[in-house]
């Protein structure tokens, strides 16, 4: 029967236009349609391959192929749309699959193209196009991009200098050698691309976001993972779920991991943080969270146990100096007193010749309080201000202006030292603890220093005054009974006049309490009383009858106040018991609570 079939008896496939028997056409359509949905790259009949969907590398080549002469086929542009329009009943389902496949393909190609730096020139975009992309992209405005710009253009970009010069390699990452040094565990993990889930905890400007971007750059270069950045201040739970869904598809289809960076992760509440738990646990996403708050308080314990906490320290003056030296080299700025040779001077002859004093750089390093973002942006502000105020009289013989940035220009921009202090965070409790312990140790200079750190950082003076009232009784006590009236008077004076006039009042009270003799006997005795009450078994003992008040006749008949000796009626000591029978003879100043 099969041998007698004519071409008119065969059913033509609407996809490949080949003839098939009616009994086999359905099975062929399933395979043929699936192949068309998966393989969306342009192809010709001579290059048909039934081995499966092309790998990511071939997809890039397929996208570049239409640009070469003679590579475009008649089916590459018309066949998919013509095929899908024939199946109206299943159009929605197939189109959704096509959209997902297309978006995933474009996402993979986009990520790979960013990582393939060596082969970028052979793609459809030329070197000039790639340079322009580097300038306008968020993560591409690095030191490499800045080398292609003049100092004037670099300083007039609508982005902070700290963002433009964000490093992309660990060799340019200064100040955190304890975390990412040569012999550290994290450095070896980063080199091997085995990145664990991390919580980066540190003060502002210490390099948390920069370290995350370095990890992202390494992942993009190697093509081992895709990097997604979210901010907890502007991201909803639904957006997080969508990113996780994409990560699951990426891992299942492309065998590629997803690194999810959450900035300010402490802004997520507990229920939002729970969204990450199962996906971090099973390895669907590698979570990197950055926070300025103590993760012990702000991050779920369950999520914290699945991540490694890295504590980044405030940048030292030496580290800030290295960061500023890198910045002035990128900007083509000469530092007075150093080697005058600078390769940027020959390339930027049409721009201003900018100089900066070494004192000015040292001032930034000391006054920015270990915050690299503040330091770099202060440098940018000072240089921009001097460039804008250049007068025609400053023109040199060759017509180029000469600009000098001095120490006073830096101080004018910073105004005062950048003090790290969070009135509602951990630094709040750290400083008040340091103040309390310095006064307890009778160190008046340290006491004044910690008081200044709090007040200059914006602390409420009444909060400090309340703590001094507590200290007057807890640590000075009966050694100097006038300490409590001093502290209460200081609180009232601060309430009357407020800041900044009340700062000297608080300073006086702090010095008084630091110099006062210390005694904690009342504090310990009352703690013993609380321990006695809490450890007592059974009903508390009743008040002795002779100590009770008897305002009514009935109470007098019951024995209330009977036998009480009114002390003013006696000239000497009155022998009388004031404690319940169970506590006779106890001395709370020397008594030690039992462990039972």
XYZ file of C-alpha atoms in Angstrom:
596
model
C 0.000 0.000 0.000
C 2.838 2.303 0.855
C 4.559 1.632 -2.440
C 1.385 2.512 -4.335
C 0.979 5.923 -2.618
C 1.362 8.892 -4.924
C 2.715 12.320 -3.904
C -0.835 13.572 -3.742
C -1.592 11.040 -0.992
C 1.210 12.370 1.230
C 0.577 15.112 3.772
C 2.943 18.052 3.520
C 4.485 19.340 6.775
C 3.757 23.092 7.088
C 7.105 23.611 8.799
C 9.674 21.789 6.677
C 7.416 21.285 3.600
C 8.263 17.584 3.320
C 5.748 14.850 2.567
C 4.751 12.259 5.184
C 2.270 9.475 5.557
C -0.983 10.433 7.314
C -0.177 7.993 10.144
C 3.190 9.612 10.874
C 2.479 13.284 10.294
C 1.340 13.969 13.901
C 4.490 12.564 15.446
C 6.648 14.485 12.977
C 4.811 17.739 13.711
C 5.531 17.411 17.431
C 9.244 17.040 16.760
C 9.354 19.657 14.013
C 7.446 22.317 15.940
C 9.482 21.739 19.083
C 12.668 22.138 17.083
C 11.445 25.428 15.600
C 10.404 26.861 18.967
C 13.725 25.937 20.577
C 16.039 26.823 17.703
C 15.156 30.431 16.916
C 18.491 31.183 15.238
C 18.580 31.663 11.449
C 19.425 28.484 9.553
C 19.334 27.025 6.060
C 18.381 23.624 4.780
C 22.025 22.727 4.339
C 22.798 23.267 8.008
C 19.956 21.241 9.525
C 21.015 19.404 12.634
C 18.718 17.122 14.611
C 21.060 16.763 17.572
C 19.130 19.311 19.660
C 19.137 23.009 20.408
C 22.385 24.808 19.629
C 24.686 25.683 22.486
C 25.160 29.256 23.632
C 28.326 29.733 21.575
C 26.631 28.817 18.327
C 23.769 31.209 19.119
C 26.197 34.128 19.143
C 27.616 33.020 15.826
C 24.126 32.633 14.420
C 23.222 36.154 15.406
C 26.285 37.572 13.700
C 25.788 35.441 10.583
C 23.107 37.581 8.861
C 25.575 40.471 8.739
C 27.842 38.592 6.325
C 26.933 38.469 2.619
C 25.059 35.452 1.413
C 24.202 34.092 4.829
C 20.543 35.068 4.948
C 18.072 32.301 4.035
C 14.512 32.569 2.845
C 13.190 30.689 5.854
C 15.087 32.668 8.522
C 12.810 35.676 8.501
C 9.406 34.416 7.300
C 8.996 30.814 8.298
C 8.491 31.087 12.102
C 5.753 33.728 11.817
C 4.072 31.860 8.952
C 4.111 28.605 10.888
C 2.710 29.997 14.096
C -0.058 31.874 12.319
C -1.415 28.585 10.995
C -2.142 27.184 14.453
C -4.572 29.667 15.954
C -5.940 27.305 18.624
C -2.581 26.754 20.298
C -1.152 30.130 19.419
C -1.022 31.509 22.951
C 0.773 28.534 24.406
C 3.332 28.330 21.615
C 3.916 32.088 21.579
C 4.565 32.119 25.311
C 7.145 29.378 24.887
C 8.673 31.303 21.980
C 8.838 34.505 24.018
C 10.463 32.769 26.968
C 12.948 31.040 24.694
C 13.736 34.258 22.869
C 14.142 36.299 26.028
C 16.304 33.621 27.598
C 18.428 33.412 24.459
C 18.899 37.172 24.388
C 19.715 37.245 28.101
C 22.322 34.498 27.682
C 23.845 36.169 24.651
C 23.867 39.523 26.428
C 25.664 38.089 29.428
C 28.174 36.200 27.305
C 28.919 39.167 25.076
C 29.729 41.273 28.102
C 32.146 38.626 29.317
C 33.867 37.997 25.963
C 36.169 40.995 25.986
C 38.731 39.529 23.587
C 36.252 38.771 20.854
C 34.181 41.917 21.120
C 35.613 43.533 18.016
C 34.549 40.672 15.758
C 30.861 41.063 16.587
C 28.329 43.267 14.877
C 29.314 46.246 17.032
C 32.585 47.890 16.205
C 35.186 49.266 18.625
C 33.647 52.736 18.645
C 30.233 51.330 19.523
C 31.713 49.291 22.336
C 33.500 52.331 23.703
C 30.286 54.316 23.799
C 28.525 51.447 25.549
C 31.274 51.354 28.122
C 30.789 55.037 28.831
C 27.052 54.959 29.335
C 26.630 51.642 31.139
C 26.283 51.651 34.899
C 28.899 49.000 35.588
C 31.150 50.027 32.712
C 32.185 53.475 33.929
C 35.321 52.181 35.579
C 38.941 53.174 35.476
C 39.186 51.627 31.997
C 36.426 53.884 30.723
C 37.867 56.907 32.470
C 41.177 56.464 30.653
C 39.340 57.275 27.402
C 38.016 60.575 28.751
C 39.678 63.855 29.530
C 39.661 65.170 33.111
C 37.177 67.911 32.226
C 34.727 65.453 30.662
C 35.187 62.975 33.485
C 34.448 65.606 36.080
C 31.366 66.891 34.293
C 29.599 63.532 34.041
C 26.290 63.360 35.846
C 27.541 60.617 38.140
C 29.538 60.673 41.366
C 33.241 60.010 41.028
C 32.918 57.093 43.466
C 30.605 55.349 40.991
C 32.676 56.185 37.902
C 35.919 54.844 39.406
C 34.421 51.772 41.035
C 37.070 49.031 40.660
C 36.404 45.797 38.799
C 39.283 43.697 40.135
C 40.563 42.798 43.564
C 43.945 44.317 42.702
C 42.269 47.753 42.717
C 40.260 47.007 45.872
C 42.002 48.566 48.873
C 41.584 48.410 52.622
C 39.995 44.988 53.238
C 43.009 42.666 53.199
C 41.671 40.749 56.200
C 38.656 39.683 54.157
C 39.950 39.348 50.587
C 43.712 39.188 51.084
C 45.930 36.765 49.191
C 45.795 34.009 51.803
C 42.160 34.341 52.843
C 39.479 31.734 52.297
C 37.203 34.094 50.383
C 39.983 35.013 47.943
C 40.548 31.364 47.061
C 36.799 30.837 46.626
C 36.546 33.863 44.344
C 39.486 32.688 42.253
C 37.855 29.273 41.821
C 34.407 30.816 41.160
C 32.939 28.878 44.081
C 31.081 31.800 45.580
C 29.075 31.098 48.751
C 26.096 33.085 49.969
C 27.421 36.151 51.787
C 26.247 38.915 54.089
C 28.554 41.927 53.781
C 28.379 43.993 56.952
C 30.233 47.238 57.359
C 29.961 51.030 57.665
C 29.025 53.210 54.682
C 31.704 53.603 52.035
C 33.834 50.628 53.120
C 33.411 48.707 49.845
C 30.408 46.384 50.241
C 28.775 47.200 46.899
C 32.153 47.376 45.191
C 33.048 43.862 46.350
C 29.748 42.610 44.977
C 30.478 44.253 41.612
C 33.932 42.681 41.543
C 32.331 39.275 42.029
C 29.895 40.127 39.229
C 32.685 41.158 36.868
C 34.581 37.934 37.510
C 31.435 35.881 36.907
C 30.676 37.698 33.637
C 34.220 37.249 32.350
C 34.115 33.522 33.025
C 30.493 33.100 31.937
C 29.801 30.913 34.968
C 26.924 32.888 36.446
C 24.520 35.707 35.804
C 24.429 38.624 38.210
C 21.220 40.356 39.300
C 21.199 43.502 41.463
C 18.239 44.583 43.571
C 17.788 47.204 46.257
C 15.635 46.450 49.248
C 14.558 50.084 49.357
C 12.679 49.855 46.038
C 12.022 46.164 45.383
C 8.779 44.354 46.153
C 8.341 40.719 47.088
C 6.758 39.971 43.715
C 9.845 41.268 41.929
C 12.022 39.028 44.075
C 9.864 36.013 43.237
C 10.133 36.837 39.523
C 13.922 36.983 39.745
C 13.974 33.637 41.555
C 11.745 32.126 38.870
C 14.147 33.331 36.198
C 17.048 31.876 38.193
C 15.305 28.492 38.284
C 14.811 28.553 34.504
C 18.404 29.642 33.957
C 19.732 26.798 36.094
C 17.457 24.200 34.519
C 17.933 25.188 30.872
C 21.425 26.696 30.708
C 23.064 25.108 33.759
C 24.118 28.582 34.856
C 23.910 29.869 38.407
C 22.433 33.201 39.473
C 24.117 35.549 41.933
C 21.539 37.823 43.546
C 22.901 40.973 45.175
C 20.520 42.696 47.606
C 21.679 46.142 48.701
C 20.442 47.340 52.101
C 19.046 43.878 52.842
C 18.111 44.957 56.369
C 15.301 47.018 54.801
C 13.454 43.783 54.014
C 11.157 42.689 56.827
C 11.232 39.171 58.256
C 8.587 37.741 55.946
C 10.312 39.185 52.865
C 13.610 37.674 53.941
C 11.911 34.295 54.311
C 11.328 34.356 50.534
C 15.019 33.580 49.971
C 15.288 30.686 52.419
C 14.387 27.632 50.283
C 16.199 28.945 47.210
C 19.418 29.738 49.061
C 19.159 26.355 50.782
C 18.890 24.375 47.528
C 21.411 26.525 45.637
C 19.046 28.080 43.097
C 20.515 31.506 43.901
C 23.702 32.615 45.570
C 22.671 35.469 47.834
C 24.964 38.412 48.542
C 23.427 40.915 50.938
C 24.926 44.248 51.975
C 23.945 45.980 55.194
C 25.192 48.709 57.496
C 23.212 47.275 60.417
C 24.174 44.409 62.672
C 22.887 41.293 60.851
C 22.319 39.576 64.198
C 19.454 41.994 64.780
C 18.267 42.800 61.245
C 18.579 39.494 59.344
C 16.549 36.371 60.011
C 18.454 33.788 62.024
C 17.450 31.083 59.540
C 18.768 33.108 56.594
C 21.850 34.141 58.535
C 22.746 30.502 59.210
C 22.764 29.836 55.447
C 25.165 32.696 54.687
C 28.702 33.558 55.618
C 28.982 36.939 57.339
C 31.923 39.078 56.227
C 32.697 42.053 58.468
C 34.228 44.894 56.447
C 36.102 47.436 58.508
C 36.218 51.190 58.190
C 38.926 52.128 55.697
C 42.217 53.228 57.190
C 44.005 56.449 56.285
C 46.564 54.429 54.308
C 43.842 52.696 52.296
C 42.120 56.015 51.645
C 45.434 57.384 50.407
C 45.730 54.524 47.896
C 42.176 55.101 46.691
C 42.783 58.830 46.246
C 46.070 58.206 44.416
C 44.234 55.949 41.985
C 41.604 58.644 41.499
C 44.049 61.470 40.757
C 45.909 59.190 38.322
C 42.639 58.463 36.508
C 41.781 62.170 36.396
C 45.221 63.148 35.141
C 45.878 65.401 38.150
C 49.441 66.127 39.184
C 50.299 66.009 42.882
C 52.706 68.741 43.882
C 55.910 67.347 45.301
C 55.779 64.063 43.400
C 57.229 62.949 40.107
C 56.005 65.571 37.590
C 55.913 63.069 34.728
C 52.362 62.039 33.929
C 51.349 60.302 30.686
C 47.971 62.031 30.732
C 49.621 65.441 30.290
C 50.570 64.654 26.702
C 47.122 63.344 25.774
C 45.078 66.164 27.300
C 46.881 69.197 25.950
C 43.622 70.910 25.096
C 42.239 70.614 28.603
C 43.155 72.235 31.907
C 46.341 71.343 33.735
C 45.137 70.453 37.233
C 47.400 70.252 40.269
C 46.609 69.285 43.849
C 48.579 69.654 47.038
C 49.611 66.565 48.940
C 48.174 68.250 52.018
C 44.782 68.364 50.322
C 44.812 64.603 49.677
C 45.921 63.950 53.255
C 43.092 66.137 54.529
C 40.529 64.110 52.589
C 42.000 60.843 53.871
C 41.744 62.013 57.472
C 38.424 63.846 57.399
C 36.311 61.355 55.429
C 36.307 58.972 58.426
C 37.097 55.881 56.378
C 34.288 56.477 53.880
C 35.667 56.087 50.351
C 32.468 57.415 48.784
C 32.702 60.632 50.799
C 36.413 60.984 50.027
C 36.115 60.572 46.260
C 33.045 62.744 45.967
C 34.729 65.456 48.059
C 37.703 65.367 45.697
C 35.359 65.645 42.724
C 33.508 68.568 44.304
C 36.688 70.477 45.076
C 38.158 69.986 41.590
C 34.900 70.838 39.848
C 34.588 74.028 41.895
C 38.102 75.139 40.919
C 37.600 74.253 37.251
C 34.365 76.249 37.145
C 35.948 79.277 38.802
C 38.993 79.430 36.483
C 39.709 83.036 35.486
C 41.146 84.142 32.117
C 44.168 85.561 33.935
C 45.180 82.018 34.843
C 45.779 81.080 31.187
C 49.307 79.925 30.413
C 51.289 80.799 27.310
C 49.866 77.809 25.444
C 46.313 78.866 26.289
C 45.608 76.062 28.753
C 44.414 77.059 32.228
C 46.368 75.963 35.264
C 44.300 74.951 38.293
C 45.606 74.289 41.794
C 43.461 72.553 44.420
C 44.588 73.491 47.918
C 43.876 72.200 51.377
C 41.444 75.013 52.151
C 39.349 74.070 49.120
C 38.962 70.553 50.491
C 38.039 71.801 53.950
C 35.521 74.178 52.481
C 33.787 71.311 50.716
C 33.827 68.931 53.666
C 33.015 71.633 56.266
C 33.734 69.196 59.111
C 34.809 65.654 59.757
C 32.447 63.065 58.360
C 31.363 61.373 61.577
C 29.816 57.930 61.435
C 26.922 57.738 63.851
C 23.538 56.072 63.575
C 21.099 57.232 66.222
C 18.950 54.118 65.827
C 21.613 51.557 64.984
C 24.458 49.690 66.592
C 26.801 52.680 66.711
C 24.274 54.350 69.012
C 24.647 51.578 71.582
C 28.390 51.253 71.055
C 29.046 54.904 71.889
C 26.784 55.096 74.940
C 28.403 51.930 76.269
C 31.845 53.457 75.751
C 30.758 56.649 77.558
C 29.324 54.712 80.501
C 32.416 52.529 80.906
C 34.817 55.464 80.545
C 33.071 57.345 83.377
C 33.042 54.161 85.455
C 36.794 53.930 84.944
C 37.219 57.619 85.979
C 38.802 58.450 82.590
C 37.539 61.974 82.057
C 39.217 62.516 78.667
C 37.720 59.374 77.157
C 34.362 60.307 78.664
C 34.447 63.703 76.968
C 35.516 62.120 73.664
C 32.612 59.654 73.541
C 30.208 62.389 74.586
C 31.462 64.508 71.677
C 31.111 61.584 69.245
C 27.461 61.241 70.192
C 26.512 64.922 70.227
C 28.406 65.822 67.027
C 26.839 62.797 65.353
C 23.354 64.141 66.069
C 22.347 62.274 69.230
C 19.453 63.601 71.301
C 21.022 65.386 74.308
C 18.107 64.354 76.548
C 18.916 60.707 75.889
C 22.484 61.294 77.094
C 21.210 63.218 80.122
C 18.886 60.355 81.107
C 21.782 57.929 80.955
C 23.818 60.228 83.228
C 21.005 60.250 85.802
C 21.066 56.456 85.809
C 24.868 56.430 86.139
C 24.736 58.764 89.137
C 22.900 56.135 91.169
C 24.233 52.946 89.602
C 27.971 53.668 89.684
C 28.446 56.625 92.070
C 25.696 55.932 94.544
C 26.376 56.692 98.176
C 30.053 57.401 97.555
C 28.901 60.883 96.470
C 25.201 61.468 97.175
C 25.308 64.854 95.422
C 25.997 63.198 92.061
C 22.301 62.427 91.550
C 21.155 66.054 92.023
C 23.922 67.109 89.611
C 22.680 64.700 86.943
C 19.030 65.680 87.406
C 19.947 69.372 87.169
C 21.869 68.672 83.953
C 18.809 66.921 82.488
C 16.549 69.850 83.344
C 19.023 72.384 81.937
C 19.273 70.438 78.646
C 15.490 70.354 78.481
C 15.334 74.116 78.941
C 17.896 75.335 76.391
C 18.592 72.439 74.009
C 21.491 72.042 71.590
C 24.063 73.375 71.001
C 24.111 75.436 74.215
C 23.498 72.439 76.454
C 26.583 70.539 75.266
C 28.811 72.235 77.864
C 26.287 71.338 80.592
C 26.488 67.684 79.653
C 30.283 67.933 79.491
C 30.355 69.353 83.047
C 28.155 66.566 84.340
C 30.213 63.900 82.559
C 33.468 65.192 84.044
C 31.893 65.429 87.506
C 30.692 61.834 87.354
C 34.013 60.618 85.975
C 35.935 62.281 88.829
C 33.469 61.268 91.550
C 34.223 58.298 93.830
C 32.426 55.142 92.756
C 30.268 52.779 94.753
C 27.963 50.066 93.460
C 26.812 48.729 96.817
C 23.272 50.063 96.368
C 23.114 48.672 92.828
C 24.263 45.240 94.006
C 22.067 45.260 97.107
C 18.935 45.953 95.122
C 19.849 43.269 92.608
C 20.105 40.861 95.565
C 16.621 41.885 96.650
C 15.268 41.103 93.181
C 17.037 37.766 93.189
C 15.594 36.934 96.620
C 12.060 37.658 95.432
C 12.423 35.715 92.199
C 14.025 32.679 93.810
C 11.524 32.406 96.662
C 9.517 29.195 96.586
C 5.902 29.189 97.614
C 3.814 32.173 98.753
C 5.715 35.272 99.740
C 5.831 35.771 103.537
C 3.124 38.092 104.927
C 3.883 41.499 106.340
C 4.312 41.227 110.188
C 1.198 42.400 112.041
C 2.983 45.092 114.033
C 4.153 46.728 110.777
C 0.698 46.916 109.285
C -1.481 50.008 109.389
C -4.758 49.879 111.328
C -7.134 52.631 110.105
C -10.339 50.770 111.149
C -11.645 49.252 114.355
C -11.863 45.803 112.823
C -8.222 45.868 111.813
C -7.213 46.867 115.333
C -9.227 43.941 116.702
C -7.358 41.619 114.333
C -4.026 42.745 115.781
C -2.889 45.140 113.087
C -0.197 47.571 114.380
C -0.270 45.874 117.805
C 3.075 46.082 119.545
C 4.602 48.562 117.108
C 7.191 50.819 118.740
C 7.087 54.388 117.411
C 10.780 55.270 117.116
C 10.546 59.043 117.910
C 9.128 58.142 121.311
C 12.401 56.468 122.264
C 15.698 58.176 122.956
C 17.885 55.253 121.956
C 17.882 52.368 119.555
C 14.608 50.474 119.323
C 14.768 46.703 119.284
C 12.168 45.753 116.695
C 11.937 43.345 113.748
C 11.155 44.745 110.337
C 11.559 41.671 108.159
C 9.380 38.561 107.902
C 10.397 35.658 110.094
C 11.868 33.749 107.119
C 14.301 36.590 106.401
C 15.455 37.460 109.883
C 19.128 38.459 109.986
C 19.588 38.708 106.200
C 21.972 41.387 104.870
C 21.372 42.136 101.192
C 24.670 44.037 100.939
C 26.627 40.869 101.628
C 24.080 38.126 100.841
C 24.747 35.923 97.809
C 21.756 34.425 95.989
C 21.681 30.640 95.851
C 21.844 28.915 92.468
C 18.792 26.761 93.196
